[in-house]
Short mmCIF file of C-alpha atoms in Angstrom, two decimals:
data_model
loop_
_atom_site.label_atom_id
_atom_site.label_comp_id
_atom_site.label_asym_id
_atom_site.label_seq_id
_atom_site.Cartn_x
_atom_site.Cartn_y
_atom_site.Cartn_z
CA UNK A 1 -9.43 12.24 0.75
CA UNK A 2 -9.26 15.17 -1.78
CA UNK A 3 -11.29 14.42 -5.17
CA UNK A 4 -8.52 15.50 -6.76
CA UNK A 5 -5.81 13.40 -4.86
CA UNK A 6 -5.28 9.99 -6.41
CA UNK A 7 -5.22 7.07 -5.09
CA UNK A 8 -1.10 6.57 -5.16
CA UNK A 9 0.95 6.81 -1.75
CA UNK A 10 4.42 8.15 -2.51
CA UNK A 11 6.85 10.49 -0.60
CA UNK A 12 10.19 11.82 -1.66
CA UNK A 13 11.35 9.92 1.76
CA UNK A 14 11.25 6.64 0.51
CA UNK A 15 14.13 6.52 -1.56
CA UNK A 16 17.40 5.55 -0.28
CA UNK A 17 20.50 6.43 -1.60
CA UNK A 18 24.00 7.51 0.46
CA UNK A 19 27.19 6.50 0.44
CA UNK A 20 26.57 4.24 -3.10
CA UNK A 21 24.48 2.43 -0.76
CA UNK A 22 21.78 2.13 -3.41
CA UNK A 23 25.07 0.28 -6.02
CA UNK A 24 26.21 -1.98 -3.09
CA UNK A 25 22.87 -3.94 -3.08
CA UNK A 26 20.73 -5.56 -5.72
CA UNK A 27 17.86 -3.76 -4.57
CA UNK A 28 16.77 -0.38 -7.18
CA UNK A 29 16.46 1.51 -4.18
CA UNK A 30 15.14 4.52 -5.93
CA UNK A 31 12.72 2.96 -8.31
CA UNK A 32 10.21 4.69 -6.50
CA UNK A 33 11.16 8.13 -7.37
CA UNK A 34 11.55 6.83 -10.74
CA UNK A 35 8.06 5.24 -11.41
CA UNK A 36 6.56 8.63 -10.24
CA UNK A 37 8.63 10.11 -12.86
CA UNK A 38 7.31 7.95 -15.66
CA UNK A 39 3.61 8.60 -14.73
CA UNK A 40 4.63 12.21 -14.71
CA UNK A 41 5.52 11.72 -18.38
CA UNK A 42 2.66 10.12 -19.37
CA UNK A 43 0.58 12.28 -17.66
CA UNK A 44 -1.43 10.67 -15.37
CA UNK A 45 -0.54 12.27 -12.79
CA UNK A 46 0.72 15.56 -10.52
CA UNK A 47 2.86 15.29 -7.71
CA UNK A 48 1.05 17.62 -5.56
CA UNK A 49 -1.94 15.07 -6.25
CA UNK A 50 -0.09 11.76 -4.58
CA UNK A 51 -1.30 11.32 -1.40
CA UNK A 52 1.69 11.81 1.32
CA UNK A 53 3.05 10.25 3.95
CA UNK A 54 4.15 13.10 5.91
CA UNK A 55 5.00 11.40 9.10
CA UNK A 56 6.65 8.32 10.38
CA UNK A 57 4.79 5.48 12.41
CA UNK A 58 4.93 5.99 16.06
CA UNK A 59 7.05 3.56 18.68
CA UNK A 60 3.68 3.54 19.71
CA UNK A 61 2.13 2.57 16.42
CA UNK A 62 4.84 -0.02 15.75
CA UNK A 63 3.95 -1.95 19.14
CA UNK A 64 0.77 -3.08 17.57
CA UNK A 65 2.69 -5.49 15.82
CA UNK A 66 6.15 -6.25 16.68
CA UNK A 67 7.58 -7.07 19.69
CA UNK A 68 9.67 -4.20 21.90
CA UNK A 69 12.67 -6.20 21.74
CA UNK A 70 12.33 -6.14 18.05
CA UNK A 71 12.14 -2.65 18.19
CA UNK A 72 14.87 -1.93 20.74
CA UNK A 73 17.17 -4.34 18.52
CA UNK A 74 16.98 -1.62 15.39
CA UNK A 75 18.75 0.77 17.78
CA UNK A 76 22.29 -1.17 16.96
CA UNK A 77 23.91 -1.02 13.50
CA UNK A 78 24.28 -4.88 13.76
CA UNK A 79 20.90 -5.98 13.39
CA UNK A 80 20.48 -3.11 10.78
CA UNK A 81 23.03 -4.33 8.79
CA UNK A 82 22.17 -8.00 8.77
CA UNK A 83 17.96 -6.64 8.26
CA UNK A 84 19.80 -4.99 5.10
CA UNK A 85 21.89 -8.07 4.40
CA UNK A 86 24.67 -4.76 3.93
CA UNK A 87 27.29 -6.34 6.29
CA UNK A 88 29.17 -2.86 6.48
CA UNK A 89 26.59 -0.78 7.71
CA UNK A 90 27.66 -2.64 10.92
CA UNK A 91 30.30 -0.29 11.49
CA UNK A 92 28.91 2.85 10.60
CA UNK A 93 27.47 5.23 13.64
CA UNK A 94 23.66 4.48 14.31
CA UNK A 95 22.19 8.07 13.61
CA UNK A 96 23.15 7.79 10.29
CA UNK A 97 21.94 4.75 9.56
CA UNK A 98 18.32 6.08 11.21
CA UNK A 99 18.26 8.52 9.27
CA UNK A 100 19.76 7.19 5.43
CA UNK A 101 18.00 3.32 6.17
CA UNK A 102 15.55 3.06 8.51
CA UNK A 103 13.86 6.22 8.36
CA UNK A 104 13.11 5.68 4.39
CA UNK A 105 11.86 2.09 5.63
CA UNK A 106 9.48 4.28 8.36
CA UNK A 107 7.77 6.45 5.76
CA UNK A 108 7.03 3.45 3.30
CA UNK A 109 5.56 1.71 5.98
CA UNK A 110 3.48 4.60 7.06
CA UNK A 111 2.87 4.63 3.31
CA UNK A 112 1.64 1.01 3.63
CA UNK A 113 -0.87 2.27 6.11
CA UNK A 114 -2.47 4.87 4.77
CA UNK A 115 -2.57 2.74 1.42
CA UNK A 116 -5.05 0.36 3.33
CA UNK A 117 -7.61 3.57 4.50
CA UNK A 118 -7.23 5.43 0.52
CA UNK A 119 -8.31 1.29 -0.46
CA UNK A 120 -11.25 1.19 1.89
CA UNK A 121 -12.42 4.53 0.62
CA UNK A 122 -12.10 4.88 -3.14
CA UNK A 123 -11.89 1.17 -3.45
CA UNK A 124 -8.06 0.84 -4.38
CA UNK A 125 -4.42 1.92 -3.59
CA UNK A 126 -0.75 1.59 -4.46
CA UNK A 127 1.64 2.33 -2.33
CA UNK A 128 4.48 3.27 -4.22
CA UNK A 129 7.12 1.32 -2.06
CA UNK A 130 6.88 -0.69 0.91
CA UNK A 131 6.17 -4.71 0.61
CA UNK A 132 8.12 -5.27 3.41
CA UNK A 133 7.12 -9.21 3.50
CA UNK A 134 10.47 -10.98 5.30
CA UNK A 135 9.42 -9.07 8.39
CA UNK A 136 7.43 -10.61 11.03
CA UNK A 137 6.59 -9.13 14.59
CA UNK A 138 10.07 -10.00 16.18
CA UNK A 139 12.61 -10.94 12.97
CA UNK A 140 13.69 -8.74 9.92
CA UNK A 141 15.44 -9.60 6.82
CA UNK A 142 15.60 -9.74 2.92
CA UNK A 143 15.97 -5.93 3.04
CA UNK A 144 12.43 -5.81 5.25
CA UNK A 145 12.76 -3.72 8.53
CA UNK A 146 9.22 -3.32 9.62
CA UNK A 147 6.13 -5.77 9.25
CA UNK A 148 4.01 -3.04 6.84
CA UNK A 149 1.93 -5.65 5.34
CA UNK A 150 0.43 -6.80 9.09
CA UNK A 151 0.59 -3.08 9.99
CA UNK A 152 -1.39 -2.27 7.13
CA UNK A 153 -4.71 -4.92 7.53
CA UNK A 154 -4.46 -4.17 11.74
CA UNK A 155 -5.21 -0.41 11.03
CA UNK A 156 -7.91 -1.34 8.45
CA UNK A 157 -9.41 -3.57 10.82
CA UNK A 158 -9.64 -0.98 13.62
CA UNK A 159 -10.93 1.90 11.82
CA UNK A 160 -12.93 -0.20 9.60
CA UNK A 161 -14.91 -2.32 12.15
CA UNK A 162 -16.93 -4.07 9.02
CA UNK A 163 -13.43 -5.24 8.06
CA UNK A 164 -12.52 -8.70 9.29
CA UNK A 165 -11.75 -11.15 6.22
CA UNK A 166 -8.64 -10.07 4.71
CA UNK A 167 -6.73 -11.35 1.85
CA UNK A 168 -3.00 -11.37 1.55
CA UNK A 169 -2.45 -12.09 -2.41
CA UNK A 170 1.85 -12.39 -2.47
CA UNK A 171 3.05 -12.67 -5.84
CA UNK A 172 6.99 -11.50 -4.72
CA UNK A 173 9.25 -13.84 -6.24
CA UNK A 174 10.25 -15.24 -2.32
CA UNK A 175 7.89 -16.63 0.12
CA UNK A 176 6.12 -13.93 2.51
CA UNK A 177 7.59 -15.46 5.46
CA UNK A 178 7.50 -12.26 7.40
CA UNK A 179 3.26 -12.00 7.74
CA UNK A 180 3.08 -15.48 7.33
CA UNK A 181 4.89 -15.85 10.88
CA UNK A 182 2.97 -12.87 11.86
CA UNK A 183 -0.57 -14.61 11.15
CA UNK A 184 0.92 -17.82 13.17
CA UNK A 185 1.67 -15.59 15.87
CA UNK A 186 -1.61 -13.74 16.42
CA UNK A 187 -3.39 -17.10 15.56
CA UNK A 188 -5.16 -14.75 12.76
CA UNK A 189 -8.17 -17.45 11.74
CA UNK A 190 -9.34 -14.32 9.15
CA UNK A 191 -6.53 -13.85 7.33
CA UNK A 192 -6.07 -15.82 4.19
CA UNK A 193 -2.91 -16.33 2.06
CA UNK A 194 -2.02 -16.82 -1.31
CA UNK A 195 1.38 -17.49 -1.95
CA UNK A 196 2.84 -18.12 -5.45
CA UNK A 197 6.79 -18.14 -5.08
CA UNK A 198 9.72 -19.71 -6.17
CA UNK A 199 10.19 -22.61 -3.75
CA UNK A 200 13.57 -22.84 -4.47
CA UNK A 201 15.16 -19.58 -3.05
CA UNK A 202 15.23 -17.47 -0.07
CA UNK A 203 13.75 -17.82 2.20
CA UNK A 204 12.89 -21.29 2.64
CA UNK A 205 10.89 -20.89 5.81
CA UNK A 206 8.91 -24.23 6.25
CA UNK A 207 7.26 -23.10 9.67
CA UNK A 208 5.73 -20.25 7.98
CA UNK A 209 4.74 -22.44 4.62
CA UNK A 210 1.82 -23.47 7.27
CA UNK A 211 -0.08 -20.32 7.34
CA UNK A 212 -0.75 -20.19 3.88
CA UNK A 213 -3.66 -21.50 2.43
CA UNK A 214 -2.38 -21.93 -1.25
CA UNK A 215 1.00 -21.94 -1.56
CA UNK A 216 1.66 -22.10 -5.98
CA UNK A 217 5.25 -22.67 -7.10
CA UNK A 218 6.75 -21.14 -9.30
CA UNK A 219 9.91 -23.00 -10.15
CA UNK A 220 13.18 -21.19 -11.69
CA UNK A 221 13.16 -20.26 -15.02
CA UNK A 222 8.92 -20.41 -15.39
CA UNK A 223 7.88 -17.86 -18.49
CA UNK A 224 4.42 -15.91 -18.90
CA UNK A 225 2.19 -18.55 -20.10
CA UNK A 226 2.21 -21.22 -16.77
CA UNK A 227 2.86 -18.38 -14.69
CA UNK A 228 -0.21 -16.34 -15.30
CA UNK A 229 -2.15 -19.95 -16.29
CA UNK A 230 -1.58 -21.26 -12.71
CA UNK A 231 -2.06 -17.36 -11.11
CA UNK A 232 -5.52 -18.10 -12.51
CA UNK A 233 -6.70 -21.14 -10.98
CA UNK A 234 -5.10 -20.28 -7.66
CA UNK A 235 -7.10 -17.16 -7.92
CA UNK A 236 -10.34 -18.62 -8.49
CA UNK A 237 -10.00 -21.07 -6.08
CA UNK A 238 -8.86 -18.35 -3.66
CA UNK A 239 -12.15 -16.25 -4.40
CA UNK A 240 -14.06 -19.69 -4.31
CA UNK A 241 -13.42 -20.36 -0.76
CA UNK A 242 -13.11 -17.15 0.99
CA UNK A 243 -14.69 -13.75 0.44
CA UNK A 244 -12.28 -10.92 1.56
CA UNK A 245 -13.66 -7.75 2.98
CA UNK A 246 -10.09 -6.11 2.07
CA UNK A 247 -6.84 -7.18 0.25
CA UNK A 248 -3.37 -6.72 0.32
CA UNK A 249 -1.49 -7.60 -3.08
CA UNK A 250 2.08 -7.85 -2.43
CA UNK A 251 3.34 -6.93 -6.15
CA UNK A 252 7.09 -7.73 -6.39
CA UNK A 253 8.81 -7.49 -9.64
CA UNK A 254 11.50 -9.58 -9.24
CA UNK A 255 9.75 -12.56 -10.92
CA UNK A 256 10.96 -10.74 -14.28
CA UNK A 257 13.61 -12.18 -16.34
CA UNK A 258 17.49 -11.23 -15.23
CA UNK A 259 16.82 -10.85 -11.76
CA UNK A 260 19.60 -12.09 -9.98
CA UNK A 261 17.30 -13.19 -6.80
CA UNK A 262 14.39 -14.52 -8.41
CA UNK A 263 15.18 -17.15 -11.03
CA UNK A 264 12.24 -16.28 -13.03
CA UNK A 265 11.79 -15.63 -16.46
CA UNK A 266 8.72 -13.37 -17.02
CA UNK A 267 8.26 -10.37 -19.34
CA UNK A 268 7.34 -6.97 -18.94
CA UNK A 269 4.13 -7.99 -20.39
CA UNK A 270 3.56 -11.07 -18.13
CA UNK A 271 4.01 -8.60 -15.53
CA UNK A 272 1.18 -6.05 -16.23
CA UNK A 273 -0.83 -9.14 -17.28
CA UNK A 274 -0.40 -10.46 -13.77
CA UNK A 275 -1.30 -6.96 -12.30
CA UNK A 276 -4.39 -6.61 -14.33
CA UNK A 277 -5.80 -10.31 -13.19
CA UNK A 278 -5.16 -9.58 -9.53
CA UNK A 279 -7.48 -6.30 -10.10
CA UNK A 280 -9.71 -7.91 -11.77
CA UNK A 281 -10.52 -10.66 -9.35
CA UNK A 282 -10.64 -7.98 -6.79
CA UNK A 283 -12.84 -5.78 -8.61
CA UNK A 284 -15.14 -8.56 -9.41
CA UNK A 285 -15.45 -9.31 -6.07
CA UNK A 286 -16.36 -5.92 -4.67
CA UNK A 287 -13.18 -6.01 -2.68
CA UNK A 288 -11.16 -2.79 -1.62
CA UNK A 289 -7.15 -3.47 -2.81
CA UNK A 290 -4.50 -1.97 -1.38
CA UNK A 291 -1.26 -2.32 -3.94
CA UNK A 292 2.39 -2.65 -2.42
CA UNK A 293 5.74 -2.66 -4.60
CA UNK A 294 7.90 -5.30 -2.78
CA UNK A 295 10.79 -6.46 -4.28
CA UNK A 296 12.31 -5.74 -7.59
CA UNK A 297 16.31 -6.07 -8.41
CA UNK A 298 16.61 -4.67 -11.60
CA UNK A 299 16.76 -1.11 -13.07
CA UNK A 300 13.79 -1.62 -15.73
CA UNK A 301 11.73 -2.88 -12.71
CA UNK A 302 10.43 1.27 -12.45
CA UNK A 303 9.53 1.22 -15.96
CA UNK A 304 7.62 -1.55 -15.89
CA UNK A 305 5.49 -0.75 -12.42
CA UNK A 306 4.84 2.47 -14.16
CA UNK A 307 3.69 0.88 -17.38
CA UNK A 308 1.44 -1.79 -15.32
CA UNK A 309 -0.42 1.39 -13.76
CA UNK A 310 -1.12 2.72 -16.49
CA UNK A 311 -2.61 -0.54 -18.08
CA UNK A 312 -4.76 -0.47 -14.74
CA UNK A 313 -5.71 2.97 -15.80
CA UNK A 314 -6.87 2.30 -19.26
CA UNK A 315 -8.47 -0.96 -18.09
CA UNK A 316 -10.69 0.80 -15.16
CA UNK A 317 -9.92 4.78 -15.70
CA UNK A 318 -8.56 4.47 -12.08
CA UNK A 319 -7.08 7.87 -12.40
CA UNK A 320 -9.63 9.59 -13.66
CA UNK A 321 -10.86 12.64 -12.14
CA UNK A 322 -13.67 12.10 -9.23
CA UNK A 323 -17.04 13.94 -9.87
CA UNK A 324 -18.64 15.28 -7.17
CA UNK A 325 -22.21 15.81 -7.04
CA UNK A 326 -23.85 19.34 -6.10
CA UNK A 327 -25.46 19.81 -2.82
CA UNK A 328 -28.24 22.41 -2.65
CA UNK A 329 -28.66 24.77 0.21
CA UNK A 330 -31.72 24.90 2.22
CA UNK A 331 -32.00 28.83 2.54
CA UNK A 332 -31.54 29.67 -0.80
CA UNK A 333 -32.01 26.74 -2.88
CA UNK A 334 -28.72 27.59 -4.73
CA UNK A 335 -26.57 24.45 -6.43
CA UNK A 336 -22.66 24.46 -5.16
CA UNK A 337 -19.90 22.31 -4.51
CA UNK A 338 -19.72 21.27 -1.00
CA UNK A 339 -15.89 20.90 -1.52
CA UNK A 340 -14.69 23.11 -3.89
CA UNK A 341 -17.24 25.94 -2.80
CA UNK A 342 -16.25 30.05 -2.70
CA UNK A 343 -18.02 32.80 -1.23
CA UNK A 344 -20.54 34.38 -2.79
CA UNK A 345 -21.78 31.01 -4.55
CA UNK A 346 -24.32 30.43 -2.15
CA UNK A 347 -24.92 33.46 0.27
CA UNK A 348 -25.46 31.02 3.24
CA UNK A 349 -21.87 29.40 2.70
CA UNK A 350 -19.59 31.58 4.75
CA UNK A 351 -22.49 30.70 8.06
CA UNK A 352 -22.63 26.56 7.72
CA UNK A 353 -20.20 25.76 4.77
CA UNK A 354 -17.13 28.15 4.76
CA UNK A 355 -14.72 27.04 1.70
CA UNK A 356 -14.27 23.89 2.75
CA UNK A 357 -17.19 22.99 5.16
CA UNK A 358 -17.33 23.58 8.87
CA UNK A 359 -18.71 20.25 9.47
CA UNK A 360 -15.38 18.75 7.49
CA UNK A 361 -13.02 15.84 9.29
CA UNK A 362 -9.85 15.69 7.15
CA UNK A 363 -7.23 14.11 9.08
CA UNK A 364 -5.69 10.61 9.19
CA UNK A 365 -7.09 8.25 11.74
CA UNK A 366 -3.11 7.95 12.69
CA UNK A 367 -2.29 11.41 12.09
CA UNK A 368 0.48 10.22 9.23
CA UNK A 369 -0.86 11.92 6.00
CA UNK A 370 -2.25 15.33 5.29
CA UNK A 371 -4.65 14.49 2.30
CA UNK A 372 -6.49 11.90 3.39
CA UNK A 373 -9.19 11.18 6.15
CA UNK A 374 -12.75 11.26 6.65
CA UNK A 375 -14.50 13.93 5.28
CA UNK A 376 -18.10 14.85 5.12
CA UNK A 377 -18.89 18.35 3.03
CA UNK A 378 -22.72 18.27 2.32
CA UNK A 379 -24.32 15.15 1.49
CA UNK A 380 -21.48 13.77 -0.59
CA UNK A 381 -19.76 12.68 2.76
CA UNK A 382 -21.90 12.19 5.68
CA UNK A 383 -19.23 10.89 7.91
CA UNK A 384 -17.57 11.68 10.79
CA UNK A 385 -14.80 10.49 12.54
CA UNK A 386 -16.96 7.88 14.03
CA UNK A 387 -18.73 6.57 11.27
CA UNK A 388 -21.73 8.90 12.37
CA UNK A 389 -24.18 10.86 9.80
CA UNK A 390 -22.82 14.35 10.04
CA UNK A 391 -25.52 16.29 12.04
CA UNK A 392 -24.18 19.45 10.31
CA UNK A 393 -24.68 17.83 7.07
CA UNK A 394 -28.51 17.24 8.02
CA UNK A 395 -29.15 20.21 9.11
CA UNK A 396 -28.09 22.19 6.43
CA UNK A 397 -28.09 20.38 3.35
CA UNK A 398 -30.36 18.10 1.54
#
């Protein structure tokens, strides 16, 4: 990606909100808009530095997962509408609901996926939506249309090859039934789940309880203290007996207090307390993290998300700028920037360098964002799109 994009997955496209859809369900449905908004304040960030989701997963894409008559069974308003758990979206005509419900769902799962490739190269990622943890490869529900979080570690995997150990860390108020049945399914021996959840609420799914490997409870109305003391000690045994080569933290915030769903009573500050442990463990471990939002029924839940990044930023400058190194040129021995290079720097640049490289592969291995890929200016990225050393790059720079 872009040294100056950051490491935060967002599109306008995520939100949904027609019809007072976004008042008819407990869901903040545009808390993502909202948490940009807030990071925008505090500036730490520029839009036009997010990365973007600019395209929807294929039919194609979505097949490495879920089932076609999964898929086919979107195409009615019915199943929509009891995904949704919005019982009148049953009677309203299917285009619309493509386009107003499912197509927001599309983008933050594509957002999902290119969360897990910005992770596995600049070592971490939010994705400022998706979560999507009730869906499995042939059931939605709990507001989840499309299995992102199984989507998400497949597409790692395959680009990734070095990738096989991956760590699902779910800290959503509700069990992840949705991967949980997924990792069942594809008998997925190198997946490992941590589950902490309120045992007591939706969904309840004791089939899927068996796929984790520590399941933590916590019970209705548990505050900040035995929360985070318990997140802890399932975290250090989690790290104890299994060394991930990627994660996936599912970061719901509907374990704060007043949500009507969760039956928690955390704090804002329990929150960002519990964001900065799951970094930390990850961090400490050398592990790439890809951040999803999940759920979160109330409207401070943007405020706080925000305010948790930016306690990730001043604990690990996350958002800092990146610093390229210089390259030098063989013919002339100048100094540039392989990336942000003009003519007339380096005499030799408009021949084997041009502004941005000739030798450069910036595009997503799934063709769904514009600002992030593989990319090999120089010597600072040596890569191509097959994990190759750039001949171009060794041939005319050192």
């Amino acid at each position: 990606m872009k040294p100056e994009s950051k490491p935060l997955i967002y599109s306008p496209n995520y939100n949904i909100s027609f019809l007072g859809l976004e008042k008819l369900h407990p869901f903040d449905s545009c808390k993502y808009s909202k948490v940009v908004g807030f990071l925008e304040e505090a500036n730490l960030i520029k839009t036009k530095h997010l990365v973007k989701p600019k395209k929807k997963p294929t039919y194609h894409h979505l097949l490495k997962v879920h089932s076609p008559a999964y898929l086919e069974s979107l195409n009615t308003s019915l199943t929509v509408a009891q995904v949704t758990e919005l019982l009148f979206l049953a009677a309203i005509p299917h285009f619309i609901i493509q386009k107003q419900v499912l197509d927001p769902f599309l983008y933050a799962t594509s957002g999902s996926i290119l969360a897990g490739h910005v992770a596995m190269e600049r070592g971490w990622a939010i994705n400022l939506s998706g979560g999507y943890h009730h869906c499995s490869f042939n059931q939605g529900g709990g507001f989840c249309a499309y299995s992102d979080i199984t989507l998400c570690y497949h597409y790692v995997r395959q680009f990734y090859p070095k990738v096989k150990r991956v760590m699902i860390i779910d800290l959503d108020a509700h069990q992840g039934n949705g991967h949980e049945n997924d990792k069942l399914h594809f008998d997925d021996e190198d997946a490992f789940i941590l589950d902490m959840f309120n045992y007591a609420v939706y969904p309840g799914d004791k089939y899927a309880k068996q796929a984790i490997n520590i399941a933590i409870n916590a019970h209705d109305g548990i505050e900040d203290e035995e929360y985070l003391t318990k997140l802890e000690s399932g975290l250090d045994q989690a790290f104890n007996v299994f060394k991930p080569d990627f994660i996936i933290y599912n970061a719901g915030t509907d374990i704060l207090s007043g949500d009507p769903l969760g039956d928690m009573q955390l704090t804002a500050n329990g929150v960002i307390k519990r964001d900065e442990m799951v970094f930390t463990s990850a961090f400490q471990n050398k592990a790439p993290i890809a951040m999803l939002l999940s759920g979160g029924y109330q409207q401070c839940n943007a405020r706080v998300i925000a305010d948790s990044i930016i306690n990730l930023h001043k604990k690990f400058n996350l958002l800092d700028d990146v610093v390229l190194p210089t390259v030098q040129c063989k013919n002339c021995g100048k100094q540039f920037d392989p990336v942000n290079n003009k003519k007339g720097e380096c005499s030799h640049t408009s021949t084997y360098h041009g502004t941005y490289g000739d030798c450069s592969y910036v595009k997503c291995a799934l063709g769904l964002g514009s600002n992030i890929g593989y990319q090999h200016w120089g010597c600072c990225f040596k890569k191509d799109k097959n994990d190759n050393v750039c001949s171009k790059s060794k041939k005319h720079v050192s």
